[in-house]
Amino acid sequence: MPCDDKTIDWFFTFSSSSKNEEMEDSPDKMKQFVLGKLGIIPDNVRAVIEKTELDNFILSPLRFRPPWEILRGNISKNNVCVAGDAFHPMTPDLGQGGCSALEDGIVLARCLGKALRDNQSMKSEEEYKRIEMGLQRYAKERRWRAFKLISTAYMVGYIQQSNGKALTFLRDRVLASFLAGNLLKMASFDCGKLSAS
């Protein structure tokens, strides 16, 4: 992804093993590992990785929260809730991590705004209870969206990284057009509007 005329953001995903742990503190080993795994790619893409300075290599293990934890787990408790990656960590295969965090912010602001509307004469116990109810409303509204995002990201990543003959055939011949359409639908989500009143 180009950031500007001189900067490109790129990432490389791989299935980690215990022998990869030594790379965590060695940018040089990370760079050599990535270059060794690239296979046949255009020279200009390889050049980008070769020219990337060592201090720009970062190894960040991806975290996965099983979707069923979203359905049965606590998203809010009392007057505390989770949002963004703390709520729905997912692989980068959908490119929706940051977008869904923004969606969380809008829904959370709307739910808390409704809960605290007309609070001039509210006692602290009543305010606490209203905040708790607003956070519960937020959790209810966001639960299924988060479930869908995590599940879809996991499946897309699994399909893209699979090497089996049958799954490779399905991915390349059948699922490509189906996935492309669904990925666009995932990005086109209306989380509603914030009210100024």
JSON list of C-alpha atoms in Angstrom, two decimals:
[
{"chain": "A", "resi": 1, "resn": "MET", "atom": "CA", "xyz": [0.00, 0.00, 0.00]},
{"chain": "A", "resi": 2, "resn": "PRO", "atom": "CA", "xyz": [1.55, 3.31, -0.97]},
{"chain": "A", "resi": 3, "resn": "CYS", "atom": "CA", "xyz": [1.47, 5.88, 1.85]},
{"chain": "A", "resi": 4, "resn": "ASP", "atom": "CA", "xyz": [3.10, 8.72, -0.08]},
{"chain": "A", "resi": 5, "resn": "ASP", "atom": "CA", "xyz": [5.65, 9.18, -2.89]},
{"chain": "A", "resi": 6, "resn": "LYS", "atom": "CA", "xyz": [8.47, 7.60, -0.86]},
{"chain": "A", "resi": 7, "resn": "THR", "atom": "CA", "xyz": [6.77, 5.25, 1.60]},
{"chain": "A", "resi": 8, "resn": "ILE", "atom": "CA", "xyz": [5.05, 1.89, 1.18]},
{"chain": "A", "resi": 9, "resn": "ASP", "atom": "CA", "xyz": [3.30, -0.10, 3.89]},
{"chain": "A", "resi": 10, "resn": "TRP", "atom": "CA", "xyz": [3.58, -3.86, 3.42]},
{"chain": "A", "resi": 11, "resn": "PHE", "atom": "CA", "xyz": [3.07, -6.92, 5.58]},
{"chain": "A", "resi": 12, "resn": "PHE", "atom": "CA", "xyz": [3.84, -10.60, 5.34]},
{"chain": "A", "resi": 13, "resn": "THR", "atom": "CA", "xyz": [1.84, -13.30, 7.12]},
{"chain": "A", "resi": 14, "resn": "PHE", "atom": "CA", "xyz": [2.99, -16.80, 7.94]},
{"chain": "A", "resi": 15, "resn": "SER", "atom": "CA", "xyz": [2.10, -19.64, 10.24]},
{"chain": "A", "resi": 16, "resn": "SER", "atom": "CA", "xyz": [4.45, -19.37, 13.18]},
{"chain": "A", "resi": 17, "resn": "SER", "atom": "CA", "xyz": [6.30, -22.18, 14.89]},
{"chain": "A", "resi": 18, "resn": "SER", "atom": "CA", "xyz": [8.64, -22.41, 17.87]},
{"chain": "A", "resi": 19, "resn": "LYS", "atom": "CA", "xyz": [11.69, -22.10, 15.59]},
{"chain": "A", "resi": 20, "resn": "ASN", "atom": "CA", "xyz": [10.45, -18.67, 14.44]},
{"chain": "A", "resi": 21, "resn": "GLU", "atom": "CA", "xyz": [10.62, -17.25, 17.98]},
{"chain": "A", "resi": 22, "resn": "GLU", "atom": "CA", "xyz": [14.31, -16.37, 17.54]},
{"chain": "A", "resi": 23, "resn": "MET", "atom": "CA", "xyz": [13.33, -13.88, 14.82]},
{"chain": "A", "resi": 24, "resn": "GLU", "atom": "CA", "xyz": [11.37, -11.75, 17.26]},
{"chain": "A", "resi": 25, "resn": "ASP", "atom": "CA", "xyz": [14.46, -9.86, 18.43]},
{"chain": "A", "resi": 26, "resn": "SER", "atom": "CA", "xyz": [16.39, -9.97, 15.15]},
{"chain": "A", "resi": 27, "resn": "PRO", "atom": "CA", "xyz": [15.20, -7.73, 12.31]},
{"chain": "A", "resi": 28, "resn": "ASP", "atom": "CA", "xyz": [17.94, -9.15, 10.07]},
{"chain": "A", "resi": 29, "resn": "LYS", "atom": "CA", "xyz": [16.59, -12.70, 10.56]},
{"chain": "A", "resi": 30, "resn": "MET", "atom": "CA", "xyz": [13.04, -11.43, 9.89]},
{"chain": "A", "resi": 31, "resn": "LYS", "atom": "CA", "xyz": [14.14, -9.82, 6.64]},
{"chain": "A", "resi": 32, "resn": "GLN", "atom": "CA", "xyz": [16.00, -12.94, 5.49]},
{"chain": "A", "resi": 33, "resn": "PHE", "atom": "CA", "xyz": [13.02, -15.11, 6.42]},
{"chain": "A", "resi": 34, "resn": "VAL", "atom": "CA", "xyz": [10.62, -12.97, 4.39]},
{"chain": "A", "resi": 35, "resn": "LEU", "atom": "CA", "xyz": [12.96, -12.82, 1.38]},
{"chain": "A", "resi": 36, "resn": "GLY", "atom": "CA", "xyz": [13.41, -16.58, 1.54]},
{"chain": "A", "resi": 37, "resn": "LYS", "atom": "CA", "xyz": [9.64, -17.22, 1.51]},
{"chain": "A", "resi": 38, "resn": "LEU", "atom": "CA", "xyz": [8.67, -14.90, -1.36]},
{"chain": "A", "resi": 39, "resn": "GLY", "atom": "CA", "xyz": [8.95, -17.39, -4.19]},
{"chain": "A", "resi": 40, "resn": "ILE", "atom": "CA", "xyz": [8.43, -16.05, -7.70]},
{"chain": "A", "resi": 41, "resn": "ILE", "atom": "CA", "xyz": [7.37, -12.41, -7.49]},
{"chain": "A", "resi": 42, "resn": "PRO", "atom": "CA", "xyz": [8.00, -9.31, -9.63]},
{"chain": "A", "resi": 43, "resn": "ASP", "atom": "CA", "xyz": [11.45, -7.75, -9.20]},
{"chain": "A", "resi": 44, "resn": "ASN", "atom": "CA", "xyz": [10.00, -4.40, -8.09]},
{"chain": "A", "resi": 45, "resn": "VAL", "atom": "CA", "xyz": [8.13, -6.09, -5.21]},
{"chain": "A", "resi": 46, "resn": "ARG", "atom": "CA", "xyz": [11.28, -7.94, -4.10]},
{"chain": "A", "resi": 47, "resn": "ALA", "atom": "CA", "xyz": [13.21, -4.65, -4.32]},
{"chain": "A", "resi": 48, "resn": "VAL", "atom": "CA", "xyz": [10.80, -2.98, -1.90]},
{"chain": "A", "resi": 49, "resn": "ILE", "atom": "CA", "xyz": [11.47, -5.64, 0.72]},
{"chain": "A", "resi": 50, "resn": "GLU", "atom": "CA", "xyz": [15.22, -5.64, 0.09]},
{"chain": "A", "resi": 51, "resn": "LYS", "atom": "CA", "xyz": [15.36, -1.85, 0.50]},
{"chain": "A", "resi": 52, "resn": "THR", "atom": "CA", "xyz": [13.29, -1.82, 3.69]},
{"chain": "A", "resi": 53, "resn": "GLU", "atom": "CA", "xyz": [15.58, -0.75, 6.52]},
{"chain": "A", "resi": 54, "resn": "LEU", "atom": "CA", "xyz": [16.05, -3.21, 9.36]},
{"chain": "A", "resi": 55, "resn": "ASP", "atom": "CA", "xyz": [14.61, -0.90, 12.01]},
{"chain": "A", "resi": 56, "resn": "ASN", "atom": "CA", "xyz": [11.30, -0.98, 10.11]},
{"chain": "A", "resi": 57, "resn": "PHE", "atom": "CA", "xyz": [10.84, -4.75, 10.50]},
{"chain": "A", "resi": 58, "resn": "ILE", "atom": "CA", "xyz": [8.38, -5.65, 13.25]},
{"chain": "A", "resi": 59, "resn": "LEU", "atom": "CA", "xyz": [7.13, -9.10, 14.15]},
{"chain": "A", "resi": 60, "resn": "SER", "atom": "CA", "xyz": [3.62, -8.95, 15.58]},
{"chain": "A", "resi": 61, "resn": "PRO", "atom": "CA", "xyz": [1.95, -12.26, 16.35]},
{"chain": "A", "resi": 62, "resn": "LEU", "atom": "CA", "xyz": [-1.69, -12.21, 15.29]},
{"chain": "A", "resi": 63, "resn": "ARG", "atom": "CA", "xyz": [-4.18, -12.88, 18.04]},
{"chain": "A", "resi": 64, "resn": "PHE", "atom": "CA", "xyz": [-7.37, -14.76, 17.50]},
{"chain": "A", "resi": 65, "resn": "ARG", "atom": "CA", "xyz": [-10.51, -14.61, 19.58]},
{"chain": "A", "resi": 66, "resn": "PRO", "atom": "CA", "xyz": [-12.83, -17.48, 18.72]},
{"chain": "A", "resi": 67, "resn": "PRO", "atom": "CA", "xyz": [-16.16, -16.13, 17.44]},
{"chain": "A", "resi": 68, "resn": "TRP", "atom": "CA", "xyz": [-18.17, -18.13, 19.96]},
{"chain": "A", "resi": 69, "resn": "GLU", "atom": "CA", "xyz": [-16.50, -16.15, 22.75]},
{"chain": "A", "resi": 70, "resn": "ILE", "atom": "CA", "xyz": [-18.09, -13.03, 21.25]},
{"chain": "A", "resi": 71, "resn": "LEU", "atom": "CA", "xyz": [-21.52, -14.66, 21.35]},
{"chain": "A", "resi": 72, "resn": "ARG", "atom": "CA", "xyz": [-21.38, -15.89, 24.92]},
{"chain": "A", "resi": 73, "resn": "GLY", "atom": "CA", "xyz": [-18.71, -13.70, 26.53]},
{"chain": "A", "resi": 74, "resn": "ASN", "atom": "CA", "xyz": [-18.96, -10.35, 28.28]},
{"chain": "A", "resi": 75, "resn": "ILE", "atom": "CA", "xyz": [-18.53, -7.31, 26.07]},
{"chain": "A", "resi": 76, "resn": "SER", "atom": "CA", "xyz": [-19.61, -4.97, 28.84]},
{"chain": "A", "resi": 77, "resn": "LYS", "atom": "CA", "xyz": [-19.71, -5.39, 32.58]},
{"chain": "A", "resi": 78, "resn": "ASN", "atom": "CA", "xyz": [-20.98, -2.72, 34.95]},
{"chain": "A", "resi": 79, "resn": "ASN", "atom": "CA", "xyz": [-19.69, 0.57, 33.49]},
{"chain": "A", "resi": 80, "resn": "VAL", "atom": "CA", "xyz": [-16.79, -0.89, 31.46]},
{"chain": "A", "resi": 81, "resn": "CYS", "atom": "CA", "xyz": [-16.80, -2.25, 27.92]},
{"chain": "A", "resi": 82, "resn": "VAL", "atom": "CA", "xyz": [-14.35, -3.37, 25.25]},
{"chain": "A", "resi": 83, "resn": "ALA", "atom": "CA", "xyz": [-14.03, -1.96, 21.76]},
{"chain": "A", "resi": 84, "resn": "GLY", "atom": "CA", "xyz": [-11.68, -2.25, 18.79]},
{"chain": "A", "resi": 85, "resn": "ASP", "atom": "CA", "xyz": [-9.05, -5.00, 18.87]},
{"chain": "A", "resi": 86, "resn": "ALA", "atom": "CA", "xyz": [-9.79, -5.75, 22.52]},
{"chain": "A", "resi": 87, "resn": "PHE", "atom": "CA", "xyz": [-13.30, -6.66, 21.41]},
{"chain": "A", "resi": 88, "resn": "HIS", "atom": "CA", "xyz": [-12.74, -8.26, 18.01]},
{"chain": "A", "resi": 89, "resn": "PRO", "atom": "CA", "xyz": [-9.09, -9.07, 17.20]},
{"chain": "A", "resi": 90, "resn": "MET", "atom": "CA", "xyz": [-8.93, -10.52, 13.71]},
{"chain": "A", "resi": 91, "resn": "THR", "atom": "CA", "xyz": [-6.47, -11.43, 11.00]},
{"chain": "A", "resi": 92, "resn": "PRO", "atom": "CA", "xyz": [-5.82, -8.72, 8.38]},
{"chain": "A", "resi": 93, "resn": "ASP", "atom": "CA", "xyz": [-7.45, -10.73, 5.58]},
{"chain": "A", "resi": 94, "resn": "LEU", "atom": "CA", "xyz": [-10.53, -8.49, 5.41]},
{"chain": "A", "resi": 95, "resn": "GLY", "atom": "CA", "xyz": [-8.81, -5.17, 6.03]},
{"chain": "A", "resi": 96, "resn": "GLN", "atom": "CA", "xyz": [-11.63, -4.24, 8.41]},
{"chain": "A", "resi": 97, "resn": "GLY", "atom": "CA", "xyz": [-9.88, -4.02, 11.80]},
{"chain": "A", "resi": 98, "resn": "GLY", "atom": "CA", "xyz": [-9.55, -0.24, 11.91]},
{"chain": "A", "resi": 99, "resn": "CYS", "atom": "CA", "xyz": [-12.90, 0.32, 10.21]},
{"chain": "A", "resi": 100, "resn": "SER", "atom": "CA", "xyz": [-14.73, -1.85, 12.71]},
{"chain": "A", "resi": 101, "resn": "ALA", "atom": "CA", "xyz": [-13.02, 0.01, 15.58]},
{"chain": "A", "resi": 102, "resn": "LEU", "atom": "CA", "xyz": [-14.39, 3.25, 14.12]},
{"chain": "A", "resi": 103, "resn": "GLU", "atom": "CA", "xyz": [-17.82, 1.63, 13.88]},
{"chain": "A", "resi": 104, "resn": "ASP", "atom": "CA", "xyz": [-17.50, 0.68, 17.57]},
{"chain": "A", "resi": 105, "resn": "GLY", "atom": "CA", "xyz": [-16.73, 4.31, 18.42]},
{"chain": "A", "resi": 106, "resn": "ILE", "atom": "CA", "xyz": [-19.80, 5.62, 16.61]},
{"chain": "A", "resi": 107, "resn": "VAL", "atom": "CA", "xyz": [-22.15, 3.03, 18.12]},
{"chain": "A", "resi": 108, "resn": "LEU", "atom": "CA", "xyz": [-20.64, 3.51, 21.60]},
{"chain": "A", "resi": 109, "resn": "ALA", "atom": "CA", "xyz": [-20.97, 7.30, 21.39]},
{"chain": "A", "resi": 110, "resn": "ARG", "atom": "CA", "xyz": [-24.58, 7.00, 20.22]},
{"chain": "A", "resi": 111, "resn": "CYS", "atom": "CA", "xyz": [-25.51, 4.53, 22.97]},
{"chain": "A", "resi": 112, "resn": "LEU", "atom": "CA", "xyz": [-23.86, 6.59, 25.71]},
{"chain": "A", "resi": 113, "resn": "GLY", "atom": "CA", "xyz": [-25.31, 9.81, 24.30]},
{"chain": "A", "resi": 114, "resn": "LYS", "atom": "CA", "xyz": [-28.83, 8.39, 24.50]},
{"chain": "A", "resi": 115, "resn": "ALA", "atom": "CA", "xyz": [-28.17, 7.08, 28.01]},
{"chain": "A", "resi": 116, "resn": "LEU", "atom": "CA", "xyz": [-26.90, 10.41, 29.33]},
{"chain": "A", "resi": 117, "resn": "ARG", "atom": "CA", "xyz": [-29.30, 12.74, 27.55]},
{"chain": "A", "resi": 118, "resn": "ASP", "atom": "CA", "xyz": [-30.98, 15.22, 29.93]},
{"chain": "A", "resi": 119, "resn": "ASN", "atom": "CA", "xyz": [-28.65, 14.44, 32.84]},
{"chain": "A", "resi": 120, "resn": "GLN", "atom": "CA", "xyz": [-28.61, 17.88, 34.54]},
{"chain": "A", "resi": 121, "resn": "SER", "atom": "CA", "xyz": [-30.40, 16.72, 37.68]},
{"chain": "A", "resi": 122, "resn": "MET", "atom": "CA", "xyz": [-29.23, 13.12, 37.65]},
{"chain": "A", "resi": 123, "resn": "LYS", "atom": "CA", "xyz": [-27.79, 11.56, 40.82]},
{"chain": "A", "resi": 124, "resn": "SER", "atom": "CA", "xyz": [-24.53, 9.63, 40.50]},
{"chain": "A", "resi": 125, "resn": "GLU", "atom": "CA", "xyz": [-26.27, 6.27, 41.09]},
{"chain": "A", "resi": 126, "resn": "GLU", "atom": "CA", "xyz": [-28.76, 7.00, 38.32]},
{"chain": "A", "resi": 127, "resn": "GLU", "atom": "CA", "xyz": [-25.97, 8.16, 36.00]},
{"chain": "A", "resi": 128, "resn": "TYR", "atom": "CA", "xyz": [-24.00, 4.97, 36.72]},
{"chain": "A", "resi": 129, "resn": "LYS", "atom": "CA", "xyz": [-27.07, 2.85, 35.94]},
{"chain": "A", "resi": 130, "resn": "ARG", "atom": "CA", "xyz": [-27.72, 4.74, 32.68]},
{"chain": "A", "resi": 131, "resn": "ILE", "atom": "CA", "xyz": [-24.10, 4.29, 31.58]},
{"chain": "A", "resi": 132, "resn": "GLU", "atom": "CA", "xyz": [-24.37, 0.58, 32.35]},
{"chain": "A", "resi": 133, "resn": "MET", "atom": "CA", "xyz": [-27.55, 0.32, 30.25]},
{"chain": "A", "resi": 134, "resn": "GLY", "atom": "CA", "xyz": [-25.94, 2.28, 27.39]},
{"chain": "A", "resi": 135, "resn": "LEU", "atom": "CA", "xyz": [-22.96, -0.08, 27.38]},
{"chain": "A", "resi": 136, "resn": "GLN", "atom": "CA", "xyz": [-25.28, -3.08, 27.35]},
{"chain": "A", "resi": 137, "resn": "ARG", "atom": "CA", "xyz": [-27.09, -1.59, 24.35]},
{"chain": "A", "resi": 138, "resn": "TYR", "atom": "CA", "xyz": [-23.73, -1.09, 22.61]},
{"chain": "A", "resi": 139, "resn": "ALA", "atom": "CA", "xyz": [-22.74, -4.72, 23.32]},
{"chain": "A", "resi": 140, "resn": "LYS", "atom": "CA", "xyz": [-26.04, -6.02, 21.98]},
{"chain": "A", "resi": 141, "resn": "GLU", "atom": "CA", "xyz": [-25.78, -3.93, 18.81]},
{"chain": "A", "resi": 142, "resn": "ARG", "atom": "CA", "xyz": [-22.15, -4.86, 18.05]},
{"chain": "A", "resi": 143, "resn": "ARG", "atom": "CA", "xyz": [-22.09, -8.56, 19.02]},
{"chain": "A", "resi": 144, "resn": "TRP", "atom": "CA", "xyz": [-23.25, -10.08, 15.72]},
{"chain": "A", "resi": 145, "resn": "ARG", "atom": "CA", "xyz": [-21.23, -7.70, 13.56]},
{"chain": "A", "resi": 146, "resn": "ALA", "atom": "CA", "xyz": [-18.06, -8.65, 15.48]},
{"chain": "A", "resi": 147, "resn": "PHE", "atom": "CA", "xyz": [-18.93, -12.35, 15.21]},
{"chain": "A", "resi": 148, "resn": "LYS", "atom": "CA", "xyz": [-19.37, -12.05, 11.46]},
{"chain": "A", "resi": 149, "resn": "LEU", "atom": "CA", "xyz": [-16.12, -10.09, 10.97]},
{"chain": "A", "resi": 150, "resn": "ILE", "atom": "CA", "xyz": [-13.97, -12.47, 13.01]},
{"chain": "A", "resi": 151, "resn": "SER", "atom": "CA", "xyz": [-15.46, -15.57, 11.39]},
{"chain": "A", "resi": 152, "resn": "THR", "atom": "CA", "xyz": [-15.13, -14.22, 7.86]},
{"chain": "A", "resi": 153, "resn": "ALA", "atom": "CA", "xyz": [-11.56, -12.99, 8.38]},
{"chain": "A", "resi": 154, "resn": "TYR", "atom": "CA", "xyz": [-10.55, -16.39, 9.73]},
{"chain": "A", "resi": 155, "resn": "MET", "atom": "CA", "xyz": [-12.15, -18.30, 6.86]},
{"chain": "A", "resi": 156, "resn": "VAL", "atom": "CA", "xyz": [-10.73, -16.01, 4.17]},
{"chain": "A", "resi": 157, "resn": "GLY", "atom": "CA", "xyz": [-7.25, -16.34, 5.68]},
{"chain": "A", "resi": 158, "resn": "TYR", "atom": "CA", "xyz": [-7.59, -20.11, 5.97]},
{"chain": "A", "resi": 159, "resn": "ILE", "atom": "CA", "xyz": [-8.69, -20.43, 2.36]},
{"chain": "A", "resi": 160, "resn": "GLN", "atom": "CA", "xyz": [-6.00, -18.07, 1.04]},
{"chain": "A", "resi": 161, "resn": "GLN", "atom": "CA", "xyz": [-3.19, -19.85, 2.88]},
{"chain": "A", "resi": 162, "resn": "SER", "atom": "CA", "xyz": [-4.27, -23.42, 2.18]},
{"chain": "A", "resi": 163, "resn": "ASN", "atom": "CA", "xyz": [-2.05, -25.60, 0.03]},
{"chain": "A", "resi": 164, "resn": "GLY", "atom": "CA", "xyz": [-4.23, -28.68, -0.46]},
{"chain": "A", "resi": 165, "resn": "LYS", "atom": "CA", "xyz": [-5.13, -29.51, -4.07]},
{"chain": "A", "resi": 166, "resn": "ALA", "atom": "CA", "xyz": [-8.89, -29.53, -3.53]},
{"chain": "A", "resi": 167, "resn": "LEU", "atom": "CA", "xyz": [-9.00, -26.28, -1.56]},
{"chain": "A", "resi": 168, "resn": "THR", "atom": "CA", "xyz": [-6.57, -24.59, -3.95]},
{"chain": "A", "resi": 169, "resn": "PHE", "atom": "CA", "xyz": [-8.79, -25.58, -6.89]},
{"chain": "A", "resi": 170, "resn": "LEU", "atom": "CA", "xyz": [-11.92, -24.31, -5.13]},
{"chain": "A", "resi": 171, "resn": "ARG", "atom": "CA", "xyz": [-10.19, -21.09, -4.08]},
{"chain": "A", "resi": 172, "resn": "ASP", "atom": "CA", "xyz": [-8.81, -20.29, -7.53]},
{"chain": "A", "resi": 173, "resn": "ARG", "atom": "CA", "xyz": [-11.72, -21.48, -9.69]},
{"chain": "A", "resi": 174, "resn": "VAL", "atom": "CA", "xyz": [-14.89, -21.16, -7.64]},
{"chain": "A", "resi": 175, "resn": "LEU", "atom": "CA", "xyz": [-14.48, -19.05, -4.52]},
{"chain": "A", "resi": 176, "resn": "ALA", "atom": "CA", "xyz": [-12.53, -16.11, -5.98]},
{"chain": "A", "resi": 177, "resn": "SER", "atom": "CA", "xyz": [-15.54, -14.27, -7.40]},
{"chain": "A", "resi": 178, "resn": "PHE", "atom": "CA", "xyz": [-17.78, -15.28, -4.49]},
{"chain": "A", "resi": 179, "resn": "LEU", "atom": "CA", "xyz": [-15.27, -14.03, -1.91]},
{"chain": "A", "resi": 180, "resn": "ALA", "atom": "CA", "xyz": [-14.65, -10.76, -3.74]},
{"chain": "A", "resi": 181, "resn": "GLY", "atom": "CA", "xyz": [-18.34, -9.87, -3.63]},
{"chain": "A", "resi": 182, "resn": "ASN", "atom": "CA", "xyz": [-18.72, -10.83, 0.03]},
{"chain": "A", "resi": 183, "resn": "LEU", "atom": "CA", "xyz": [-15.64, -8.88, 1.05]},
{"chain": "A", "resi": 184, "resn": "LEU", "atom": "CA", "xyz": [-17.07, -5.75, -0.53]},
{"chain": "A", "resi": 185, "resn": "LYS", "atom": "CA", "xyz": [-20.34, -6.31, 1.33]},
{"chain": "A", "resi": 186, "resn": "MET", "atom": "CA", "xyz": [-18.44, -6.62, 4.62]},
{"chain": "A", "resi": 187, "resn": "ALA", "atom": "CA", "xyz": [-16.84, -3.22, 4.06]},
{"chain": "A", "resi": 188, "resn": "SER", "atom": "CA", "xyz": [-20.14, -1.58, 3.12]},
{"chain": "A", "resi": 189, "resn": "PHE", "atom": "CA", "xyz": [-21.68, -1.40, 6.59]},
{"chain": "A", "resi": 190, "resn": "ASP", "atom": "CA", "xyz": [-23.85, 1.39, 7.91]},
{"chain": "A", "resi": 191, "resn": "CYS", "atom": "CA", "xyz": [-23.43, 1.75, 11.67]},
{"chain": "A", "resi": 192, "resn": "GLY", "atom": "CA", "xyz": [-25.91, 4.61, 11.83]},
{"chain": "A", "resi": 193, "resn": "LYS", "atom": "CA", "xyz": [-25.55, 8.29, 12.59]},
{"chain": "A", "resi": 194, "resn": "LEU", "atom": "CA", "xyz": [-24.70, 10.35, 15.64]},
{"chain": "A", "resi": 195, "resn": "SER", "atom": "CA", "xyz": [-27.37, 12.81, 16.65]},
{"chain": "A", "resi": 196, "resn": "ALA", "atom": "CA", "xyz": [-26.40, 16.37, 17.60]},
{"chain": "A", "resi": 197, "resn": "SER", "atom": "CA", "xyz": [-29.39, 16.79, 19.91]}
]
